[in-house]
Amino acid sequence: RLGTEVLLKQYLAYVGIRGNVFERSCDLMAIGRQTAQSVQRLCVRETGFKPTIQLEATSVLEADKGGAPMVTCIPGALSFVLQEILKNSCHATIMTALSKEGNTTFNELAKRPISVIISADDKRVMIRVDDKAGGIPSEAGQKN
């Protein structure tokens, strides 16, 4: 679905119907913040819980002045991928918090913030999502 959308937008941009699908100065922190807020609203609507999502950004690029990276990217595609990763992380975090006996879920959620770190240098951009949900059990990857 994502590939088809990108190809269609590029075609429309090529024939002049719309602007280009790529943006030259994407504010990755703004995309991350908007996506995180959207996922938190979805979590509240679906589960009644709102996991904490903390965002941090650093860049060594001179143009960014040490702040959030500004790069050329496809904002819709980046937001879509980040949203899917954050939904999985929030779901796992909520399920882990619900499984802890003797603690209220809100206390357990407070102990498990989800961290999103966005960083860039002159060759690459990295977006790291880290949660405290316990990970995928090793037996899940074993084939019989």
C-alpha positions as protocol buffer text, in pm:
chain_id: "A"
residue {
  index: 1
  type: ARG
  ca { x: 0 y: 0 z: 0 }
}
residue {
  index: 2
  type: LEU
  ca { x: 277 y: 241 z: 92 }
}
residue {
  index: 3
  type: GLY
  ca { x: 476 y: 173 z: -226 }
}
residue {
  index: 4
  type: THR
  ca { x: 172 y: 230 z: -446 }
}
residue {
  index: 5
  type: GLU
  ca { x: 97 y: 559 z: -272 }
}
residue {
  index: 6
  type: VAL
  ca { x: 453 y: 683 z: -317 }
}
residue {
  index: 7
  type: LEU
  ca { x: 456 y: 589 z: -686 }
}
residue {
  index: 8
  type: LEU
  ca { x: 119 y: 755 z: -745 }
}
residue {
  index: 9
  type: LYS
  ca { x: 225 y: 1076 z: -570 }
}
residue {
  index: 10
  type: GLN
  ca { x: 550 y: 1085 z: -768 }
}
residue {
  index: 11
  type: TYR
  ca { x: 359 y: 1039 z: -1094 }
}
residue {
  index: 12
  type: LEU
  ca { x: 114 y: 1316 z: -1004 }
}
residue {
  index: 13
  type: ALA
  ca { x: 404 y: 1543 z: -913 }
}
residue {
  index: 14
  type: TYR
  ca { x: 576 y: 1460 z: -1243 }
}
residue {
  index: 15
  type: VAL
  ca { x: 273 y: 1553 z: -1451 }
}
residue {
  index: 16
  type: GLY
  ca { x: 225 y: 1870 z: -1248 }
}
residue {
  index: 17
  type: ILE
  ca { x: -101 y: 1786 z: -1075 }
}
residue {
  index: 18
  type: ARG
  ca { x: 44 y: 1820 z: -723 }
}
residue {
  index: 19
  type: GLY
  ca { x: 362 y: 1920 z: -547 }
}
residue {
  index: 20
  type: ASN
  ca { x: 648 y: 1679 z: -506 }
}
residue {
  index: 21
  type: VAL
  ca { x: 606 y: 1395 z: -257 }
}
residue {
  index: 22
  type: PHE
  ca { x: 955 y: 1466 z: -118 }
}
residue {
  index: 23
  type: GLU
  ca { x: 1006 y: 1763 z: 112 }
}
residue {
  index: 24
  type: ARG
  ca { x: 1351 y: 1918 z: 124 }
}
residue {
  index: 25
  type: SER
  ca { x: 1339 y: 2045 z: 483 }
}
residue {
  index: 26
  type: CYS
  ca { x: 1142 y: 1797 z: 690 }
}
residue {
  index: 27
  type: ASP
  ca { x: 1151 y: 1869 z: 1061 }
}
residue {
  index: 28
  type: LEU
  ca { x: 1190 y: 1515 z: 1195 }
}
residue {
  index: 29
  type: MET
  ca { x: 1110 y: 1624 z: 1550 }
}
residue {
  index: 30
  type: ALA
  ca { x: 779 y: 1776 z: 1437 }
}
residue {
  index: 31
  type: ILE
  ca { x: 689 y: 1460 z: 1245 }
}
residue {
  index: 32
  type: GLY
  ca { x: 782 y: 1248 z: 1547 }
}
residue {
  index: 33
  type: ARG
  ca { x: 583 y: 1467 z: 1787 }
}
residue {
  index: 34
  type: GLN
  ca { x: 270 y: 1466 z: 1568 }
}
residue {
  index: 35
  type: THR
  ca { x: 292 y: 1091 z: 1516 }
}
residue {
  index: 36
  type: ALA
  ca { x: 345 y: 1022 z: 1888 }
}
residue {
  index: 37
  type: GLN
  ca { x: 44 y: 1236 z: 1980 }
}
residue {
  index: 38
  type: SER
  ca { x: -169 y: 1057 z: 1722 }
}
residue {
  index: 39
  type: VAL
  ca { x: -68 y: 715 z: 1858 }
}
residue {
  index: 40
  type: GLN
  ca { x: -135 y: 828 z: 2217 }
}
residue {
  index: 41
  type: ARG
  ca { x: -487 y: 941 z: 2119 }
}
residue {
  index: 42
  type: LEU
  ca { x: -544 y: 604 z: 1953 }
}
residue {
  index: 43
  type: CYS
  ca { x: -426 y: 422 z: 2268 }
}
residue {
  index: 44
  type: VAL
  ca { x: -662 y: 622 z: 2489 }
}
residue {
  index: 45
  type: ARG
  ca { x: -952 y: 554 z: 2254 }
}
residue {
  index: 46
  type: GLU
  ca { x: -879 y: 180 z: 2224 }
}
residue {
  index: 47
  type: THR
  ca { x: -751 y: 94 z: 2575 }
}
residue {
  index: 48
  type: GLY
  ca { x: -817 y: 386 z: 2807 }
}
residue {
  index: 49
  type: PHE
  ca { x: -442 y: 416 z: 2873 }
}
residue {
  index: 50
  type: LYS
  ca { x: -191 y: 672 z: 2748 }
}
residue {
  index: 51
  type: PRO
  ca { x: 170 y: 552 z: 2754 }
}
residue {
  index: 52
  type: THR
  ca { x: 435 y: 823 z: 2789 }
}
residue {
  index: 53
  type: ILE
  ca { x: 632 y: 884 z: 2469 }
}
residue {
  index: 54
  type: GLN
  ca { x: 946 y: 1095 z: 2514 }
}
residue {
  index: 55
  type: LEU
  ca { x: 1114 y: 1246 z: 2209 }
}
residue {
  index: 56
  type: GLU
  ca { x: 1472 y: 1368 z: 2184 }
}
residue {
  index: 57
  type: ALA
  ca { x: 1663 y: 1495 z: 1880 }
}
residue {
  index: 58
  type: THR
  ca { x: 2024 y: 1578 z: 1807 }
}
residue {
  index: 59
  type: SER
  ca { x: 2212 y: 1660 z: 1491 }
}
residue {
  index: 60
  type: VAL
  ca { x: 2577 y: 1724 z: 1414 }
}
residue {
  index: 61
  type: LEU
  ca { x: 2490 y: 1899 z: 1088 }
}
residue {
  index: 62
  type: GLU
  ca { x: 2587 y: 2266 z: 1088 }
}
residue {
  index: 63
  type: ALA
  ca { x: 2259 y: 2373 z: 928 }
}
residue {
  index: 64
  type: ASP
  ca { x: 2065 y: 2217 z: 1216 }
}
residue {
  index: 65
  type: LYS
  ca { x: 2266 y: 2410 z: 1479 }
}
residue {
  index: 66
  type: GLY
  ca { x: 2266 y: 2105 z: 1711 }
}
residue {
  index: 67
  type: GLY
  ca { x: 1888 y: 2084 z: 1718 }
}
residue {
  index: 68
  type: ALA
  ca { x: 1636 y: 1862 z: 1545 }
}
residue {
  index: 69
  type: PRO
  ca { x: 1752 y: 1722 z: 1211 }
}
residue {
  index: 70
  type: MET
  ca { x: 1608 y: 1884 z: 899 }
}
residue {
  index: 71
  type: VAL
  ca { x: 1636 y: 1641 z: 609 }
}
residue {
  index: 72
  type: THR
  ca { x: 1486 y: 1556 z: 272 }
}
residue {
  index: 73
  type: CYS
  ca { x: 1230 y: 1281 z: 316 }
}
residue {
  index: 74
  type: ILE
  ca { x: 879 y: 1161 z: 241 }
}
residue {
  index: 75
  type: PRO
  ca { x: 691 y: 1286 z: 551 }
}
residue {
  index: 76
  type: GLY
  ca { x: 383 y: 1068 z: 500 }
}
residue {
  index: 77
  type: ALA
  ca { x: 589 y: 752 z: 461 }
}
residue {
  index: 78
  type: LEU
  ca { x: 808 y: 834 z: 760 }
}
residue {
  index: 79
  type: SER
  ca { x: 505 y: 910 z: 975 }
}
residue {
  index: 80
  type: PHE
  ca { x: 335 y: 586 z: 866 }
}
residue {
  index: 81
  type: VAL
  ca { x: 635 y: 368 z: 955 }
}
residue {
  index: 82
  type: LEU
  ca { x: 693 y: 547 z: 1286 }
}
residue {
  index: 83
  type: GLN
  ca { x: 323 y: 515 z: 1370 }
}
residue {
  index: 84
  type: GLU
  ca { x: 328 y: 138 z: 1318 }
}
residue {
  index: 85
  type: ILE
  ca { x: 639 y: 98 z: 1535 }
}
residue {
  index: 86
  type: LEU
  ca { x: 495 y: 320 z: 1811 }
}
residue {
  index: 87
  type: LYS
  ca { x: 161 y: 136 z: 1804 }
}
residue {
  index: 88
  type: ASN
  ca { x: 344 y: -193 z: 1859 }
}
residue {
  index: 89
  type: SER
  ca { x: 555 y: -42 z: 2137 }
}
residue {
  index: 90
  type: CYS
  ca { x: 252 y: 113 z: 2310 }
}
residue {
  index: 91
  type: HIS
  ca { x: 56 y: -210 z: 2286 }
}
residue {
  index: 92
  type: ALA
  ca { x: 344 y: -411 z: 2435 }
}
residue {
  index: 93
  type: THR
  ca { x: 395 y: -151 z: 2708 }
}
residue {
  index: 94
  type: ILE
  ca { x: 27 y: -152 z: 2805 }
}
residue {
  index: 95
  type: MET
  ca { x: 12 y: -534 z: 2804 }
}
residue {
  index: 96
  type: THR
  ca { x: 324 y: -552 z: 3024 }
}
residue {
  index: 97
  type: ALA
  ca { x: 179 y: -295 z: 3266 }
}
residue {
  index: 98
  type: LEU
  ca { x: -149 y: -486 z: 3286 }
}
residue {
  index: 99
  type: SER
  ca { x: 35 y: -813 z: 3363 }
}
residue {
  index: 100
  type: LYS
  ca { x: 209 y: -679 z: 3674 }
}
residue {
  index: 101
  type: GLU
  ca { x: 19 y: -784 z: 3987 }
}
residue {
  index: 102
  type: GLY
  ca { x: -1 y: -562 z: 4292 }
}
residue {
  index: 103
  type: ASN
  ca { x: 50 y: -237 z: 4102 }
}
residue {
  index: 104
  type: THR
  ca { x: -198 y: -12 z: 3935 }
}
residue {
  index: 105
  type: THR
  ca { x: -159 y: 6 z: 3560 }
}
residue {
  index: 106
  type: PHE
  ca { x: -99 y: 381 z: 3574 }
}
residue {
  index: 107
  type: ASN
  ca { x: 198 y: 328 z: 3812 }
}
residue {
  index: 108
  type: GLU
  ca { x: 338 y: 58 z: 3585 }
}
residue {
  index: 109
  type: LEU
  ca { x: 295 y: 277 z: 3276 }
}
residue {
  index: 110
  type: ALA
  ca { x: 478 y: 562 z: 3450 }
}
residue {
  index: 111
  type: LYS
  ca { x: 775 y: 328 z: 3502 }
}
residue {
  index: 112
  type: ARG
  ca { x: 780 y: 241 z: 3131 }
}
residue {
  index: 113
  type: PRO
  ca { x: 819 y: 551 z: 2915 }
}
residue {
  index: 114
  type: ILE
  ca { x: 875 y: 491 z: 2546 }
}
residue {
  index: 115
  type: SER
  ca { x: 1181 y: 675 z: 2418 }
}
residue {
  index: 116
  type: VAL
  ca { x: 1219 y: 803 z: 2060 }
}
residue {
  index: 117
  type: ILE
  ca { x: 1565 y: 937 z: 1976 }
}
residue {
  index: 118
  type: ILE
  ca { x: 1617 y: 1109 z: 1641 }
}
residue {
  index: 119
  type: SER
  ca { x: 1975 y: 1183 z: 1538 }
}
residue {
  index: 120
  type: ALA
  ca { x: 2162 y: 1270 z: 1222 }
}
residue {
  index: 121
  type: ASP
  ca { x: 2508 y: 1317 z: 1082 }
}
residue {
  index: 122
  type: ASP
  ca { x: 2620 y: 1406 z: 730 }
}
residue {
  index: 123
  type: LYS
  ca { x: 2551 y: 1056 z: 594 }
}
residue {
  index: 124
  type: ARG
  ca { x: 2252 y: 912 z: 777 }
}
residue {
  index: 125
  type: VAL
  ca { x: 1953 y: 966 z: 1001 }
}
residue {
  index: 126
  type: MET
  ca { x: 1869 y: 731 z: 1286 }
}
residue {
  index: 127
  type: ILE
  ca { x: 1537 y: 699 z: 1464 }
}
residue {
  index: 128
  type: ARG
  ca { x: 1552 y: 469 z: 1765 }
}
residue {
  index: 129
  type: VAL
  ca { x: 1243 y: 357 z: 1953 }
}
residue {
  index: 130
  type: ASP
  ca { x: 1306 y: 199 z: 2292 }
}
residue {
  index: 131
  type: ASP
  ca { x: 1049 y: 66 z: 2536 }
}
residue {
  index: 132
  type: LYS
  ca { x: 1050 y: -125 z: 2863 }
}
residue {
  index: 133
  type: ALA
  ca { x: 798 y: -388 z: 2760 }
}
residue {
  index: 134
  type: GLY
  ca { x: 1032 y: -687 z: 2775 }
}
residue {
  index: 135
  type: GLY
  ca { x: 1092 y: -756 z: 2407 }
}
residue {
  index: 136
  type: ILE
  ca { x: 1005 y: -1053 z: 2192 }
}
residue {
  index: 137
  type: PRO
  ca { x: 1054 y: -1389 z: 2368 }
}
residue {
  index: 138
  type: SER
  ca { x: 1343 y: -1586 z: 2218 }
}
residue {
  index: 139
  type: GLU
  ca { x: 1119 y: -1886 z: 2153 }
}
residue {
  index: 140
  type: ALA
  ca { x: 905 y: -1672 z: 1921 }
}
residue {
  index: 141
  type: GLY
  ca { x: 1185 y: -1670 z: 1664 }
}
residue {
  index: 142
  type: GLN
  ca { x: 1255 y: -2042 z: 1674 }
}
residue {
  index: 143
  type: LYS
  ca { x: 1120 y: -2259 z: 1395 }
}
residue {
  index: 144
  type: ASN
  ca { x: 1039 y: -2624 z: 1443 }
}
